[in-house]
Amino acid sequence: SGAAQYDSPSRDSIEQPVKVMEAVGVKPGMAVGEVGAGRGYFTFWLAKGVGESGKVYANDIDRDSLAALERRRDGEKVGNIETVLGTVEDPRLPPEALDIVFLVNAFHDLEKPVELLANLLPALKPGGTVVIMDRDPARSGDRHFLPREKVEELVGRSVFELVRTETWLRYHNLYILKARG
């Protein structure tokens, strides 16, 4: 077991977590949230990105996934990750605590995306950012994911506005959101 069971060089080259964190401004000392963290592939990259002085709140609605994430966290002695069990529409992240919230490969699976986004707003510090990283079926061919127009439409009905979309990843788009003025 150990790190080998988690490391995925092919996934790293496709999702480029370090470049993603640079592009959206993750810095040491930040507090970030991740909605739909699952077993924590991206969470552990975020934990490195914010460093020991930072904090990652890893949310999911699946208790078993969070338990697996906690086992890895404890096994690797990563001190800056806290897990949060949420509901389909409320991630239950701490109020006014977060610089950035990530949804990595999760947005397409949300049962209530517009409601969930509304419930993210109270967790963000003023000027905070939401980053949706999801596969673009136009590039990946994977129809399980939402087309760009659909993501834009859902965001358009939410409390956030789309500031920019980055398309330099092989299969994913990065949708950068800020609260409406």
JSON list of C-alpha atoms in Angstrom, two decimals:
[
{"chain": "A", "resi": 1, "resn": "SER", "atom": "CA", "xyz": [0.00, 0.00, 0.00]},
{"chain": "A", "resi": 2, "resn": "GLY", "atom": "CA", "xyz": [1.43, 3.42, 0.81]},
{"chain": "A", "resi": 3, "resn": "ALA", "atom": "CA", "xyz": [1.61, 6.19, -1.73]},
{"chain": "A", "resi": 4, "resn": "ALA", "atom": "CA", "xyz": [1.65, 3.86, -4.75]},
{"chain": "A", "resi": 5, "resn": "GLN", "atom": "CA", "xyz": [-2.04, 3.11, -4.49]},
{"chain": "A", "resi": 6, "resn": "TYR", "atom": "CA", "xyz": [-2.88, 6.81, -4.77]},
{"chain": "A", "resi": 7, "resn": "ASP", "atom": "CA", "xyz": [-0.29, 8.07, -7.21]},
{"chain": "A", "resi": 8, "resn": "SER", "atom": "CA", "xyz": [-1.50, 8.30, -10.77]},
{"chain": "A", "resi": 9, "resn": "PRO", "atom": "CA", "xyz": [1.07, 9.79, -13.15]},
{"chain": "A", "resi": 10, "resn": "SER", "atom": "CA", "xyz": [-1.34, 9.55, -16.10]},
{"chain": "A", "resi": 11, "resn": "ARG", "atom": "CA", "xyz": [-4.04, 11.36, -14.14]},
{"chain": "A", "resi": 12, "resn": "ASP", "atom": "CA", "xyz": [-1.49, 13.97, -13.01]},
{"chain": "A", "resi": 13, "resn": "SER", "atom": "CA", "xyz": [-0.50, 14.66, -16.63]},
{"chain": "A", "resi": 14, "resn": "ILE", "atom": "CA", "xyz": [-4.14, 14.99, -17.69]},
{"chain": "A", "resi": 15, "resn": "GLU", "atom": "CA", "xyz": [-5.38, 17.08, -14.76]},
{"chain": "A", "resi": 16, "resn": "GLN", "atom": "CA", "xyz": [-2.12, 18.99, -14.05]},
{"chain": "A", "resi": 17, "resn": "PRO", "atom": "CA", "xyz": [-3.03, 19.90, -10.46]},
{"chain": "A", "resi": 18, "resn": "VAL", "atom": "CA", "xyz": [0.04, 22.07, -9.88]},
{"chain": "A", "resi": 19, "resn": "LYS", "atom": "CA", "xyz": [-0.62, 24.17, -13.00]},
{"chain": "A", "resi": 20, "resn": "VAL", "atom": "CA", "xyz": [-4.31, 24.41, -12.12]},
{"chain": "A", "resi": 21, "resn": "MET", "atom": "CA", "xyz": [-3.48, 25.70, -8.64]},
{"chain": "A", "resi": 22, "resn": "GLU", "atom": "CA", "xyz": [-1.07, 28.26, -10.13]},
{"chain": "A", "resi": 23, "resn": "ALA", "atom": "CA", "xyz": [-3.64, 29.39, -12.69]},
{"chain": "A", "resi": 24, "resn": "VAL", "atom": "CA", "xyz": [-6.34, 30.07, -10.10]},
{"chain": "A", "resi": 25, "resn": "GLY", "atom": "CA", "xyz": [-4.05, 31.58, -7.48]},
{"chain": "A", "resi": 26, "resn": "VAL", "atom": "CA", "xyz": [-3.71, 28.95, -4.74]},
{"chain": "A", "resi": 27, "resn": "LYS", "atom": "CA", "xyz": [-1.08, 30.22, -2.30]},
{"chain": "A", "resi": 28, "resn": "PRO", "atom": "CA", "xyz": [0.46, 29.01, 0.97]},
{"chain": "A", "resi": 29, "resn": "GLY", "atom": "CA", "xyz": [-1.62, 30.02, 3.98]},
{"chain": "A", "resi": 30, "resn": "MET", "atom": "CA", "xyz": [-4.94, 30.02, 2.12]},
{"chain": "A", "resi": 31, "resn": "ALA", "atom": "CA", "xyz": [-8.06, 28.24, 3.27]},
{"chain": "A", "resi": 32, "resn": "VAL", "atom": "CA", "xyz": [-9.71, 26.35, 0.42]},
{"chain": "A", "resi": 33, "resn": "GLY", "atom": "CA", "xyz": [-12.72, 24.10, 0.12]},
{"chain": "A", "resi": 34, "resn": "GLU", "atom": "CA", "xyz": [-13.31, 21.19, -2.18]},
{"chain": "A", "resi": 35, "resn": "VAL", "atom": "CA", "xyz": [-16.86, 20.07, -2.92]},
{"chain": "A", "resi": 36, "resn": "GLY", "atom": "CA", "xyz": [-17.23, 16.46, -4.01]},
{"chain": "A", "resi": 37, "resn": "ALA", "atom": "CA", "xyz": [-13.73, 15.61, -2.84]},
{"chain": "A", "resi": 38, "resn": "GLY", "atom": "CA", "xyz": [-14.42, 11.87, -3.01]},
{"chain": "A", "resi": 39, "resn": "ARG", "atom": "CA", "xyz": [-11.38, 9.87, -1.94]},
{"chain": "A", "resi": 40, "resn": "GLY", "atom": "CA", "xyz": [-9.22, 12.96, -2.18]},
{"chain": "A", "resi": 41, "resn": "TYR", "atom": "CA", "xyz": [-7.17, 12.80, -5.37]},
{"chain": "A", "resi": 42, "resn": "PHE", "atom": "CA", "xyz": [-7.22, 16.59, -5.74]},
{"chain": "A", "resi": 43, "resn": "THR", "atom": "CA", "xyz": [-7.51, 17.27, -2.01]},
{"chain": "A", "resi": 44, "resn": "PHE", "atom": "CA", "xyz": [-3.95, 16.14, -1.30]},
{"chain": "A", "resi": 45, "resn": "TRP", "atom": "CA", "xyz": [-2.62, 18.38, -4.07]},
{"chain": "A", "resi": 46, "resn": "LEU", "atom": "CA", "xyz": [-4.53, 21.29, -2.54]},
{"chain": "A", "resi": 47, "resn": "ALA", "atom": "CA", "xyz": [-3.08, 20.44, 0.88]},
{"chain": "A", "resi": 48, "resn": "LYS", "atom": "CA", "xyz": [0.42, 20.79, -0.65]},
{"chain": "A", "resi": 49, "resn": "GLY", "atom": "CA", "xyz": [-0.57, 24.01, -2.40]},
{"chain": "A", "resi": 50, "resn": "VAL", "atom": "CA", "xyz": [-1.78, 25.80, 0.73]},
{"chain": "A", "resi": 51, "resn": "GLY", "atom": "CA", "xyz": [1.01, 24.38, 2.86]},
{"chain": "A", "resi": 52, "resn": "GLU", "atom": "CA", "xyz": [1.12, 23.72, 6.58]},
{"chain": "A", "resi": 53, "resn": "SER", "atom": "CA", "xyz": [-0.14, 27.22, 7.38]},
{"chain": "A", "resi": 54, "resn": "GLY", "atom": "CA", "xyz": [-3.16, 26.69, 5.12]},
{"chain": "A", "resi": 55, "resn": "LYS", "atom": "CA", "xyz": [-6.27, 24.57, 5.42]},
{"chain": "A", "resi": 56, "resn": "VAL", "atom": "CA", "xyz": [-8.33, 22.35, 3.12]},
{"chain": "A", "resi": 57, "resn": "TYR", "atom": "CA", "xyz": [-11.97, 21.53, 3.85]},
{"chain": "A", "resi": 58, "resn": "ALA", "atom": "CA", "xyz": [-12.85, 18.40, 1.89]},
{"chain": "A", "resi": 59, "resn": "ASN", "atom": "CA", "xyz": [-16.59, 17.99, 1.43]},
{"chain": "A", "resi": 60, "resn": "ASP", "atom": "CA", "xyz": [-18.57, 15.06, 0.10]},
{"chain": "A", "resi": 61, "resn": "ILE", "atom": "CA", "xyz": [-22.02, 13.52, 0.58]},
{"chain": "A", "resi": 62, "resn": "ASP", "atom": "CA", "xyz": [-20.51, 10.03, 0.62]},
{"chain": "A", "resi": 63, "resn": "ARG", "atom": "CA", "xyz": [-19.35, 9.05, 4.10]},
{"chain": "A", "resi": 64, "resn": "ASP", "atom": "CA", "xyz": [-17.32, 6.06, 2.83]},
{"chain": "A", "resi": 65, "resn": "SER", "atom": "CA", "xyz": [-15.29, 8.22, 0.45]},
{"chain": "A", "resi": 66, "resn": "LEU", "atom": "CA", "xyz": [-14.52, 10.69, 3.22]},
{"chain": "A", "resi": 67, "resn": "ALA", "atom": "CA", "xyz": [-13.53, 7.82, 5.52]},
{"chain": "A", "resi": 68, "resn": "ALA", "atom": "CA", "xyz": [-11.04, 6.62, 2.87]},
{"chain": "A", "resi": 69, "resn": "LEU", "atom": "CA", "xyz": [-9.71, 10.18, 2.53]},
{"chain": "A", "resi": 70, "resn": "GLU", "atom": "CA", "xyz": [-9.30, 10.40, 6.33]},
{"chain": "A", "resi": 71, "resn": "ARG", "atom": "CA", "xyz": [-7.41, 7.09, 6.43]},
{"chain": "A", "resi": 72, "resn": "ARG", "atom": "CA", "xyz": [-4.98, 8.34, 3.81]},
{"chain": "A", "resi": 73, "resn": "ARG", "atom": "CA", "xyz": [-4.67, 11.73, 5.56]},
{"chain": "A", "resi": 74, "resn": "ASP", "atom": "CA", "xyz": [-3.88, 10.06, 8.88]},
{"chain": "A", "resi": 75, "resn": "GLY", "atom": "CA", "xyz": [-1.56, 7.51, 7.29]},
{"chain": "A", "resi": 76, "resn": "GLU", "atom": "CA", "xyz": [0.43, 10.24, 5.51]},
{"chain": "A", "resi": 77, "resn": "LYS", "atom": "CA", "xyz": [0.20, 12.53, 8.56]},
{"chain": "A", "resi": 78, "resn": "VAL", "atom": "CA", "xyz": [-1.23, 15.43, 6.55]},
{"chain": "A", "resi": 79, "resn": "GLY", "atom": "CA", "xyz": [-2.27, 17.94, 9.20]},
{"chain": "A", "resi": 80, "resn": "ASN", "atom": "CA", "xyz": [-4.18, 20.54, 7.20]},
{"chain": "A", "resi": 81, "resn": "ILE", "atom": "CA", "xyz": [-7.18, 18.60, 5.81]},
{"chain": "A", "resi": 82, "resn": "GLU", "atom": "CA", "xyz": [-10.56, 18.56, 7.53]},
{"chain": "A", "resi": 83, "resn": "THR", "atom": "CA", "xyz": [-13.47, 16.55, 6.10]},
{"chain": "A", "resi": 84, "resn": "VAL", "atom": "CA", "xyz": [-17.03, 17.85, 5.97]},
{"chain": "A", "resi": 85, "resn": "LEU", "atom": "CA", "xyz": [-20.08, 15.68, 5.31]},
{"chain": "A", "resi": 86, "resn": "GLY", "atom": "CA", "xyz": [-22.64, 17.71, 3.39]},
{"chain": "A", "resi": 87, "resn": "THR", "atom": "CA", "xyz": [-26.01, 17.29, 1.69]},
{"chain": "A", "resi": 88, "resn": "VAL", "atom": "CA", "xyz": [-26.86, 17.39, -2.03]},
{"chain": "A", "resi": 89, "resn": "GLU", "atom": "CA", "xyz": [-27.61, 21.10, -1.78]},
{"chain": "A", "resi": 90, "resn": "ASP", "atom": "CA", "xyz": [-25.54, 22.27, 1.19]},
{"chain": "A", "resi": 91, "resn": "PRO", "atom": "CA", "xyz": [-21.81, 21.52, 1.40]},
{"chain": "A", "resi": 92, "resn": "ARG", "atom": "CA", "xyz": [-21.79, 22.76, 5.04]},
{"chain": "A", "resi": 93, "resn": "LEU", "atom": "CA", "xyz": [-18.47, 24.53, 4.64]},
{"chain": "A", "resi": 94, "resn": "PRO", "atom": "CA", "xyz": [-17.46, 26.97, 7.42]},
{"chain": "A", "resi": 95, "resn": "PRO", "atom": "CA", "xyz": [-18.84, 30.53, 7.06]},
{"chain": "A", "resi": 96, "resn": "GLU", "atom": "CA", "xyz": [-16.70, 33.30, 5.53]},
{"chain": "A", "resi": 97, "resn": "ALA", "atom": "CA", "xyz": [-13.64, 31.07, 5.83]},
{"chain": "A", "resi": 98, "resn": "LEU", "atom": "CA", "xyz": [-12.54, 30.23, 2.30]},
{"chain": "A", "resi": 99, "resn": "ASP", "atom": "CA", "xyz": [-10.44, 31.96, -0.33]},
{"chain": "A", "resi": 100, "resn": "ILE", "atom": "CA", "xyz": [-11.28, 29.46, -3.08]},
{"chain": "A", "resi": 101, "resn": "VAL", "atom": "CA", "xyz": [-13.71, 26.57, -3.45]},
{"chain": "A", "resi": 102, "resn": "PHE", "atom": "CA", "xyz": [-13.00, 23.84, -5.99]},
{"chain": "A", "resi": 103, "resn": "LEU", "atom": "CA", "xyz": [-15.37, 21.39, -7.64]},
{"chain": "A", "resi": 104, "resn": "VAL", "atom": "CA", "xyz": [-13.14, 18.92, -9.49]},
{"chain": "A", "resi": 105, "resn": "ASN", "atom": "CA", "xyz": [-14.87, 16.33, -11.69]},
{"chain": "A", "resi": 106, "resn": "ALA", "atom": "CA", "xyz": [-17.95, 16.85, -9.54]},
{"chain": "A", "resi": 107, "resn": "PHE", "atom": "CA", "xyz": [-20.15, 19.58, -11.01]},
{"chain": "A", "resi": 108, "resn": "HIS", "atom": "CA", "xyz": [-21.79, 17.27, -13.57]},
{"chain": "A", "resi": 109, "resn": "ASP", "atom": "CA", "xyz": [-22.86, 14.92, -10.77]},
{"chain": "A", "resi": 110, "resn": "LEU", "atom": "CA", "xyz": [-24.53, 17.54, -8.57]},
{"chain": "A", "resi": 111, "resn": "GLU", "atom": "CA", "xyz": [-28.24, 16.90, -8.10]},
{"chain": "A", "resi": 112, "resn": "LYS", "atom": "CA", "xyz": [-28.93, 20.56, -7.30]},
{"chain": "A", "resi": 113, "resn": "PRO", "atom": "CA", "xyz": [-26.11, 22.63, -8.80]},
{"chain": "A", "resi": 114, "resn": "VAL", "atom": "CA", "xyz": [-27.79, 26.05, -8.61]},
{"chain": "A", "resi": 115, "resn": "GLU", "atom": "CA", "xyz": [-28.82, 25.51, -4.98]},
{"chain": "A", "resi": 116, "resn": "LEU", "atom": "CA", "xyz": [-25.42, 24.14, -4.05]},
{"chain": "A", "resi": 117, "resn": "LEU", "atom": "CA", "xyz": [-23.69, 27.17, -5.55]},
{"chain": "A", "resi": 118, "resn": "ALA", "atom": "CA", "xyz": [-26.00, 29.43, -3.50]},
{"chain": "A", "resi": 119, "resn": "ASN", "atom": "CA", "xyz": [-24.92, 27.58, -0.37]},
{"chain": "A", "resi": 120, "resn": "LEU", "atom": "CA", "xyz": [-21.24, 28.01, -1.26]},
{"chain": "A", "resi": 121, "resn": "LEU", "atom": "CA", "xyz": [-21.49, 31.78, -1.16]},
{"chain": "A", "resi": 122, "resn": "PRO", "atom": "CA", "xyz": [-21.66, 32.12, 2.65]},
{"chain": "A", "resi": 123, "resn": "ALA", "atom": "CA", "xyz": [-18.47, 30.03, 2.99]},
{"chain": "A", "resi": 124, "resn": "LEU", "atom": "CA", "xyz": [-16.42, 32.38, 0.83]},
{"chain": "A", "resi": 125, "resn": "LYS", "atom": "CA", "xyz": [-14.46, 35.35, 2.06]},
{"chain": "A", "resi": 126, "resn": "PRO", "atom": "CA", "xyz": [-15.34, 38.60, 0.26]},
{"chain": "A", "resi": 127, "resn": "GLY", "atom": "CA", "xyz": [-13.89, 38.42, -3.24]},
{"chain": "A", "resi": 128, "resn": "GLY", "atom": "CA", "xyz": [-13.47, 34.66, -2.98]},
{"chain": "A", "resi": 129, "resn": "THR", "atom": "CA", "xyz": [-13.41, 32.43, -6.06]},
{"chain": "A", "resi": 130, "resn": "VAL", "atom": "CA", "xyz": [-15.18, 29.24, -7.12]},
{"chain": "A", "resi": 131, "resn": "VAL", "atom": "CA", "xyz": [-13.36, 26.99, -9.58]},
{"chain": "A", "resi": 132, "resn": "ILE", "atom": "CA", "xyz": [-15.31, 24.36, -11.48]},
{"chain": "A", "resi": 133, "resn": "MET", "atom": "CA", "xyz": [-12.96, 21.90, -13.17]},
{"chain": "A", "resi": 134, "resn": "ASP", "atom": "CA", "xyz": [-14.90, 19.47, -15.30]},
{"chain": "A", "resi": 135, "resn": "ARG", "atom": "CA", "xyz": [-14.36, 17.49, -18.47]},
{"chain": "A", "resi": 136, "resn": "ASP", "atom": "CA", "xyz": [-15.57, 19.09, -21.67]},
{"chain": "A", "resi": 137, "resn": "PRO", "atom": "CA", "xyz": [-17.37, 16.43, -23.75]},
{"chain": "A", "resi": 138, "resn": "ALA", "atom": "CA", "xyz": [-16.41, 18.35, -26.90]},
{"chain": "A", "resi": 139, "resn": "ARG", "atom": "CA", "xyz": [-12.77, 17.45, -26.18]},
{"chain": "A", "resi": 140, "resn": "SER", "atom": "CA", "xyz": [-12.98, 14.29, -24.09]},
{"chain": "A", "resi": 141, "resn": "GLY", "atom": "CA", "xyz": [-15.83, 12.61, -25.98]},
{"chain": "A", "resi": 142, "resn": "ASP", "atom": "CA", "xyz": [-17.27, 11.66, -22.58]},
{"chain": "A", "resi": 143, "resn": "ARG", "atom": "CA", "xyz": [-21.01, 12.36, -22.70]},
{"chain": "A", "resi": 144, "resn": "HIS", "atom": "CA", "xyz": [-21.39, 11.77, -18.96]},
{"chain": "A", "resi": 145, "resn": "PHE", "atom": "CA", "xyz": [-20.10, 15.32, -18.50]},
{"chain": "A", "resi": 146, "resn": "LEU", "atom": "CA", "xyz": [-21.95, 18.56, -19.19]},
{"chain": "A", "resi": 147, "resn": "PRO", "atom": "CA", "xyz": [-21.31, 20.54, -22.37]},
{"chain": "A", "resi": 148, "resn": "ARG", "atom": "CA", "xyz": [-19.78, 23.98, -21.83]},
{"chain": "A", "resi": 149, "resn": "GLU", "atom": "CA", "xyz": [-23.06, 25.71, -22.76]},
{"chain": "A", "resi": 150, "resn": "LYS", "atom": "CA", "xyz": [-24.91, 23.77, -20.04]},
{"chain": "A", "resi": 151, "resn": "VAL", "atom": "CA", "xyz": [-22.33, 24.66, -17.37]},
{"chain": "A", "resi": 152, "resn": "GLU", "atom": "CA", "xyz": [-22.56, 28.31, -18.45]},
{"chain": "A", "resi": 153, "resn": "GLU", "atom": "CA", "xyz": [-26.36, 28.17, -18.30]},
{"chain": "A", "resi": 154, "resn": "LEU", "atom": "CA", "xyz": [-26.37, 26.69, -14.77]},
{"chain": "A", "resi": 155, "resn": "VAL", "atom": "CA", "xyz": [-23.82, 29.24, -13.56]},
{"chain": "A", "resi": 156, "resn": "GLY", "atom": "CA", "xyz": [-25.94, 31.96, -15.18]},
{"chain": "A", "resi": 157, "resn": "ARG", "atom": "CA", "xyz": [-28.88, 30.96, -12.99]},
{"chain": "A", "resi": 158, "resn": "SER", "atom": "CA", "xyz": [-26.73, 30.97, -9.85]},
{"chain": "A", "resi": 159, "resn": "VAL", "atom": "CA", "xyz": [-25.49, 33.63, -7.44]},
{"chain": "A", "resi": 160, "resn": "PHE", "atom": "CA", "xyz": [-22.14, 33.60, -9.28]},
{"chain": "A", "resi": 161, "resn": "GLU", "atom": "CA", "xyz": [-20.97, 34.94, -12.59]},
{"chain": "A", "resi": 162, "resn": "LEU", "atom": "CA", "xyz": [-18.47, 33.31, -14.91]},
{"chain": "A", "resi": 163, "resn": "VAL", "atom": "CA", "xyz": [-15.35, 35.48, -14.97]},
{"chain": "A", "resi": 164, "resn": "ARG", "atom": "CA", "xyz": [-13.34, 33.36, -17.36]},
{"chain": "A", "resi": 165, "resn": "THR", "atom": "CA", "xyz": [-12.99, 29.89, -18.79]},
{"chain": "A", "resi": 166, "resn": "GLU", "atom": "CA", "xyz": [-9.58, 28.27, -19.23]},
{"chain": "A", "resi": 167, "resn": "THR", "atom": "CA", "xyz": [-9.34, 25.59, -21.92]},
{"chain": "A", "resi": 168, "resn": "TRP", "atom": "CA", "xyz": [-5.65, 24.66, -21.89]},
{"chain": "A", "resi": 169, "resn": "LEU", "atom": "CA", "xyz": [-6.11, 21.30, -20.16]},
{"chain": "A", "resi": 170, "resn": "ARG", "atom": "CA", "xyz": [-6.40, 18.29, -22.46]},
{"chain": "A", "resi": 171, "resn": "TYR", "atom": "CA", "xyz": [-9.94, 17.27, -21.49]},
{"chain": "A", "resi": 172, "resn": "HIS", "atom": "CA", "xyz": [-11.10, 19.70, -18.79]},
{"chain": "A", "resi": 173, "resn": "ASN", "atom": "CA", "xyz": [-12.34, 23.25, -18.71]},
{"chain": "A", "resi": 174, "resn": "LEU", "atom": "CA", "xyz": [-11.67, 25.51, -15.75]},
{"chain": "A", "resi": 175, "resn": "TYR", "atom": "CA", "xyz": [-14.63, 27.77, -15.05]},
{"chain": "A", "resi": 176, "resn": "ILE", "atom": "CA", "xyz": [-13.64, 30.67, -12.76]},
{"chain": "A", "resi": 177, "resn": "LEU", "atom": "CA", "xyz": [-16.58, 32.16, -10.85]},
{"chain": "A", "resi": 178, "resn": "LYS", "atom": "CA", "xyz": [-17.02, 35.19, -8.60]},
{"chain": "A", "resi": 179, "resn": "ALA", "atom": "CA", "xyz": [-20.06, 36.36, -6.69]},
{"chain": "A", "resi": 180, "resn": "ARG", "atom": "CA", "xyz": [-22.25, 38.77, -8.63]},
{"chain": "A", "resi": 181, "resn": "GLY", "atom": "CA", "xyz": [-21.45, 42.41, -7.79]}
]
